[in-house]
Tab-separated table of C-alpha atoms in Angstrom:
chain	number	residue	atom	x	y	z
A	785	MET	CA	27.206	-8.508	-12.146
A	786	ASN	CA	26.992	-4.750	-12.606
A	787	ASP	CA	23.522	-4.713	-14.096
A	788	LYS	CA	22.224	-6.966	-11.552
A	789	GLN	CA	23.320	-4.405	-9.040
A	790	ASP	CA	21.748	-1.763	-10.822
A	791	LYS	CA	18.433	-3.234	-10.939
A	792	GLN	CA	18.430	-3.867	-7.147
A	793	ASP	CA	19.470	-0.513	-6.311
A	794	GLN	CA	16.906	0.802	-8.411
A	795	GLN	CA	14.259	-1.526	-6.378
A	796	ARG	CA	15.304	-0.196	-3.309
A	797	ASP	CA	15.158	3.549	-4.197
A	798	SER	CA	11.850	2.948	-5.955
A	799	ILE	CA	8.342	2.352	-4.217
A	800	ASP	CA	4.548	1.935	-5.241
A	801	PHE	CA	2.404	4.361	-6.150
A	802	GLY	CA	-0.699	2.709	-6.651
A	803	TYR	CA	0.490	0.198	-9.695
A	804	GLN	CA	3.203	2.862	-10.806
A	805	GLN	CA	6.766	2.706	-9.453
A	806	VAL	CA	8.184	5.688	-8.366
A	807	ALA	CA	11.451	7.129	-6.652
A	808	ARG	CA	11.106	6.819	-3.442
A	809	GLU	CA	11.300	10.280	-2.300
A	810	ARG	CA	8.317	11.251	-4.826
A	811	LYS	CA	5.766	9.243	-3.129
A	812	LYS	CA	4.917	11.405	-0.201
A	813	GLY	CA	4.060	14.450	-2.605
A	814	LEU	CA	2.197	12.338	-4.665
A	815	VAL	CA	0.191	11.177	-1.725
A	816	ALA	CA	-0.171	14.697	-0.688
A	817	ASN	CA	-1.811	15.886	-4.042
A	818	VAL	CA	-4.185	13.314	-4.057
A	819	PHE	CA	-5.661	14.094	-0.491
A	820	ASN	CA	-5.227	17.783	-1.406
A	821	SER	CA	-7.563	17.233	-4.376
A	822	VAL	CA	-10.002	14.760	-2.339
A	823	ALA	CA	-10.431	16.589	0.984
A	824	ALA	CA	-12.984	18.713	0.217
A	825	LYS	CA	-15.264	15.777	-1.057
A	826	TYR	CA	-13.789	13.190	1.374
A	827	ASP	CA	-16.747	12.481	3.606
A	828	VAL	CA	-19.396	12.550	1.045
A	829	MET	CA	-17.153	9.941	-0.866
A	830	ASN	CA	-16.304	8.216	2.125
A	831	ASP	CA	-20.480	7.399	2.311
A	832	LEU	CA	-21.002	6.894	-1.368
A	833	MET	CA	-18.259	4.621	-1.869
A	834	SER	CA	-19.093	2.498	1.382
A	835	MET	CA	-22.638	2.973	1.371
A	836	GLY	CA	-22.065	4.346	4.781
A	837	ILE	CA	-20.415	0.701	5.966
A	838	HIS	CA	-17.191	2.769	7.067
A	839	ARG	CA	-18.976	4.042	9.946
A	840	LEU	CA	-19.754	0.854	11.298
A	841	TRP	CA	-16.281	-0.216	10.700
A	842	LYS	CA	-14.770	2.968	12.574
A	843	ARG	CA	-17.503	2.652	15.713
A	844	TYR	CA	-16.127	-1.230	15.854
A	845	THR	CA	-12.736	-0.120	16.172
A	846	ILE	CA	-13.655	2.463	18.889
A	847	ASP	CA	-15.206	-0.130	20.703
A	848	CYS	CA	-12.264	-2.687	20.261
A	849	SER	CA	-10.124	0.120	21.751
A	850	GLY	CA	-10.845	-0.246	25.391
A	851	VAL	CA	-10.864	3.383	25.606
A	852	ARG	CA	-11.691	4.635	28.993
A	853	GLN	CA	-12.047	8.240	30.661
A	854	GLY	CA	-9.009	10.342	31.161
A	855	MET	CA	-6.773	8.020	28.549
A	856	LYS	CA	-4.578	9.796	26.056
A	857	VAL	CA	-4.927	8.570	22.110
A	858	LEU	CA	-3.028	9.451	18.751
A	859	ASP	CA	-5.429	9.315	15.970
A	860	ILE	CA	-2.879	8.920	13.148
A	861	ALA	CA	-3.869	9.958	9.500
A	862	GLY	CA	-6.723	11.172	11.108
A	863	GLY	CA	-8.441	12.925	8.117
A	864	THR	CA	-11.759	14.461	8.663
A	865	GLY	CA	-11.770	13.034	12.214
A	866	ASP	CA	-14.640	10.389	12.634
A	867	LEU	CA	-12.539	8.451	14.997
A	868	THR	CA	-11.146	11.904	17.408
A	869	ALA	CA	-14.718	12.844	17.537
A	870	GLN	CA	-15.845	9.498	19.055
A	871	PHE	CA	-12.735	8.922	21.043
A	872	ALA	CA	-13.124	12.555	22.521
A	873	ARG	CA	-16.523	12.041	23.887
A	874	ARG	CA	-15.033	8.693	25.719
A	875	VAL	CA	-11.984	10.403	27.148
A	876	GLY	CA	-13.484	13.224	28.547
A	877	PRO	CA	-12.378	16.543	29.723
A	878	HIS	CA	-9.338	14.591	31.844
A	879	GLY	CA	-8.130	12.808	28.498
A	880	GLU	CA	-6.663	14.347	25.470
A	881	VAL	CA	-7.061	12.822	21.724
A	882	VAL	CA	-4.647	14.185	19.080
A	883	LEU	CA	-5.682	14.192	15.562
A	884	ALA	CA	-2.483	13.911	13.398
A	885	ASP	CA	-2.369	14.097	9.952
A	886	ILE	CA	0.231	14.416	7.189
A	887	ASN	CA	-1.897	16.375	5.080
A	888	ASP	CA	-2.351	19.874	5.660
A	889	ALA	CA	-6.015	20.016	3.732
A	890	MET	CA	-7.013	17.101	5.557
A	891	LEU	CA	-6.183	18.223	9.156
A	892	LYS	CA	-8.059	21.790	8.205
A	893	VAL	CA	-10.997	19.939	7.196
A	894	GLY	CA	-11.243	17.956	10.210
A	895	ARG	CA	-10.479	20.824	11.928
A	896	ASP	CA	-13.303	22.789	11.157
A	897	LYS	CA	-15.717	19.705	11.143
A	898	LEU	CA	-14.944	19.012	14.740
A	899	ARG	CA	-14.900	22.637	16.078
A	900	ASP	CA	-18.267	23.251	13.885
A	901	LYS	CA	-19.743	20.114	16.006
A	902	GLY	CA	-18.736	21.446	19.065
A	903	HIS	CA	-16.177	19.083	19.745
A	904	VAL	CA	-13.214	21.396	21.587
A	905	GLY	CA	-11.304	21.421	24.698
A	906	ASN	CA	-9.632	17.809	24.500
A	907	ILE	CA	-8.317	17.666	21.159
A	908	ARG	CA	-5.495	18.684	19.783
A	909	TYR	CA	-4.347	18.917	15.654
A	910	VAL	CA	-1.020	18.199	14.970
A	911	GLN	CA	0.550	17.937	11.063
A	912	ALA	CA	2.923	14.468	11.466
A	913	ASP	CA	4.222	12.074	9.505
A	914	ALA	CA	3.670	8.823	10.715
A	915	GLU	CA	7.185	7.347	10.270
A	916	GLN	CA	8.686	9.982	12.479
A	917	LEU	CA	6.080	10.976	15.035
A	918	PRO	CA	6.668	14.308	16.834
A	919	PHE	CA	6.028	12.829	20.255
A	920	ASP	CA	7.789	11.774	23.276
A	921	ASP	CA	8.181	8.048	24.069
A	922	ASN	CA	5.540	6.090	25.843
A	923	SER	CA	3.317	9.099	25.491
A	924	PHE	CA	-0.374	7.347	24.240
A	925	ASP	CA	-2.632	4.805	25.429
A	926	ILE	CA	-4.423	3.908	22.603
A	927	ILE	CA	-3.074	4.652	18.746
A	928	THR	CA	-5.348	4.326	15.688
A	929	ILE	CA	-4.642	4.445	11.903
A	930	ALA	CA	-7.812	4.265	9.835
A	931	PHE	CA	-7.466	3.896	6.071
A	932	GLY	CA	-4.184	5.816	6.390
A	933	LEU	CA	-1.123	2.960	6.783
A	934	ARG	CA	-1.229	1.883	2.891
A	935	ASN	CA	-0.397	5.429	1.774
A	936	VAL	CA	2.825	5.438	3.759
A	937	THR	CA	5.985	5.134	2.032
A	938	ASP	CA	7.854	3.133	4.898
A	939	LYS	CA	5.397	0.918	6.848
A	940	PRO	CA	8.062	-0.709	9.001
A	941	ALA	CA	9.323	2.529	10.031
A	942	ALA	CA	5.755	3.973	10.978
A	943	LEU	CA	4.974	0.903	12.868
A	944	ARG	CA	7.953	1.116	14.663
A	945	SER	CA	7.483	5.208	15.415
A	946	MET	CA	4.195	4.244	16.509
A	947	PHE	CA	5.336	1.434	18.982
A	948	ARG	CA	8.041	4.165	20.262
A	949	VAL	CA	5.386	6.910	21.632
A	950	LEU	CA	2.762	4.085	22.774
A	951	LYS	CA	2.871	3.871	26.767
A	952	PRO	CA	3.698	0.210	27.900
A	953	GLY	CA	0.260	-1.576	28.043
A	954	GLY	CA	-1.187	0.507	25.117
A	955	ARG	CA	-2.548	-0.847	22.046
A	956	LEU	CA	-2.588	0.241	18.320
A	957	LEU	CA	-5.459	-0.615	16.027
A	958	VAL	CA	-4.861	-0.566	12.368
A	959	LEU	CA	-7.953	-0.796	10.502
A	960	GLU	CA	-7.498	-0.596	6.692
A	961	PHE	CA	-8.544	-2.150	3.169
A	962	SER	CA	-7.362	-5.773	3.048
A	963	LYS	CA	-7.979	-8.751	1.028
A	964	PRO	CA	-11.440	-10.175	0.458
A	965	ILE	CA	-11.523	-13.989	1.664
A	966	THR	CA	-13.464	-15.829	-0.954
A	967	PRO	CA	-12.578	-15.445	-4.767
A	968	ALA	CA	-16.444	-14.447	-5.815
A	969	LEU	CA	-16.241	-11.337	-3.674
A	970	GLU	CA	-13.031	-10.212	-4.821
A	971	GLN	CA	-14.023	-10.292	-8.666
A	972	VAL	CA	-17.046	-8.432	-7.586
A	973	TYR	CA	-14.880	-6.097	-5.769
A	974	ASP	CA	-12.341	-5.760	-8.274
A	975	PHE	CA	-15.246	-4.779	-10.991
A	976	TYR	CA	-16.159	-2.171	-8.394
A	977	SER	CA	-12.984	-0.785	-7.216
A	978	PHE	CA	-11.988	-0.177	-11.054
A	979	ASN	CA	-14.999	0.259	-12.929
A	980	VAL	CA	-17.543	2.386	-10.618
A	981	LEU	CA	-15.314	4.087	-8.376
A	982	PRO	CA	-13.244	6.511	-10.471
A	983	LYS	CA	-16.441	7.284	-12.571
A	984	MET	CA	-17.839	8.439	-9.118
A	985	GLY	CA	-14.389	10.140	-8.310
A	986	GLN	CA	-14.947	12.181	-11.592
A	987	LEU	CA	-18.688	12.772	-11.292
A	988	VAL	CA	-18.715	13.758	-7.624
A	989	ALA	CA	-15.407	15.016	-6.886
A	990	ASN	CA	-14.301	15.819	-10.577
A	991	ASP	CA	-11.386	13.664	-10.150
A	992	ALA	CA	-10.978	10.238	-11.007
A	993	ASP	CA	-7.307	9.897	-11.306
A	994	SER	CA	-7.173	10.335	-7.291
A	995	TYR	CA	-9.815	7.255	-6.965
A	996	GLN	CA	-8.343	5.206	-9.702
A	997	TYR	CA	-5.132	5.498	-7.278
A	998	LEU	CA	-6.924	4.749	-3.920
A	999	ALA	CA	-7.904	1.473	-5.509
A	1000	GLU	CA	-4.824	0.463	-6.537
A	1001	SER	CA	-3.138	1.458	-3.526
A	1002	ILE	CA	-5.393	-1.341	-1.740
A	1003	ARG	CA	-4.371	-3.893	-3.843
A	1004	MET	CA	-0.281	-3.118	-3.486
A	1005	HIS	CA	-0.915	-3.099	0.795
A	1006	PRO	CA	-0.490	-6.322	2.390
A	1007	ASP	CA	-2.831	-8.785	2.995
A	1008	GLN	CA	-3.861	-9.855	6.800
A	1009	GLU	CA	-1.052	-12.444	7.982
A	1010	THR	CA	1.620	-10.193	5.972
A	1011	LEU	CA	0.742	-7.235	7.999
A	1012	LYS	CA	0.452	-8.797	11.182
A	1013	THR	CA	3.927	-10.265	10.548
A	1014	MET	CA	5.181	-6.807	10.149
A	1015	MET	CA	3.538	-5.764	13.498
A	1016	HIS	CA	5.037	-8.531	15.337
A	1017	GLU	CA	8.584	-7.266	13.719
A	1018	ALA	CA	7.993	-3.777	14.676
A	1019	GLY	CA	7.552	-4.957	18.382
A	1020	TYR	CA	4.252	-5.424	18.889
A	1021	ASP	CA	2.778	-8.525	21.142
A	1022	ASN	CA	-0.638	-10.367	20.957
A	1023	VAL	CA	-0.821	-9.243	17.408
A	1024	ASP	CA	-4.170	-10.591	15.836
A	1025	TYR	CA	-6.818	-8.987	13.299
A	1026	GLN	CA	-10.200	-9.670	12.531
A	1027	ASN	CA	-11.897	-9.718	8.969
A	1028	LEU	CA	-14.825	-6.984	8.499
A	1029	THR	CA	-17.109	-7.549	5.708
A	1030	GLY	CA	-15.847	-10.325	4.250
A	1031	GLY	CA	-12.093	-9.194	4.161
A	1032	ILE	CA	-12.642	-6.026	2.324
A	1033	VAL	CA	-11.269	-4.617	5.626
A	1034	ALA	CA	-9.499	-5.988	8.468
A	1035	LEU	CA	-8.842	-4.540	11.709
A	1036	HIS	CA	-5.480	-5.434	13.206
A	1037	ARG	CA	-4.409	-4.772	16.801
A	1038	GLY	CA	-1.302	-5.093	18.688
A	1039	TYR	CA	0.110	-4.422	22.278
A	1040	LYS	CA	3.100	-3.228	23.524
A	1041	PHE	CA	4.288	-4.998	26.759
């Protein structure tokens, strides 16, 4: 009985980091190391890894957001600011976009990139943990998290934190790698992820290990229906999702009523 209890305690105290199991309190630091390593080459690698398709996924997310002039938007795990830039154009001078990221290196890359492109005046930069967002209740019309939720240690806590700061009538959009919908596509995707992607990371970013982790983290992320259930449990209504590129990516959307 004691052995069984010890095993259950260990399971509660550990969490996945890619295919490894690590102490829960270590994951944020390990993820931080990954993104510290990849920050400088993040945009280049995104274009190479997805053959530019990530821009279409992000544009579709913007189109599904219902963003309008004057709105307040929170872009969590905003990284180098692709979504933030588009939102800033659409909310206009009377709106605001907050680019939030837990990783200081990514936040600085995003800030410098957006300022170099002339995006100033309606963008604020905040280093923040998605599990404990440092914003008032009912603050944002729209919240997005693109390719960031799978790196969060406590995903249900993050979804609840986002729900808290979302305004009544607001919506959350989660753009994330997911599960291919056909076995043939899954086989091709697995081969690419574990044979091509780490080599590309080594060649371009001199870092195969980080891209091995990123491939593994995608496989450990909840599938489409599981994430939909998690969003319902966090309080969101009318949750739905759309598969993009055969389910390699999915866009989940939920509302706060």
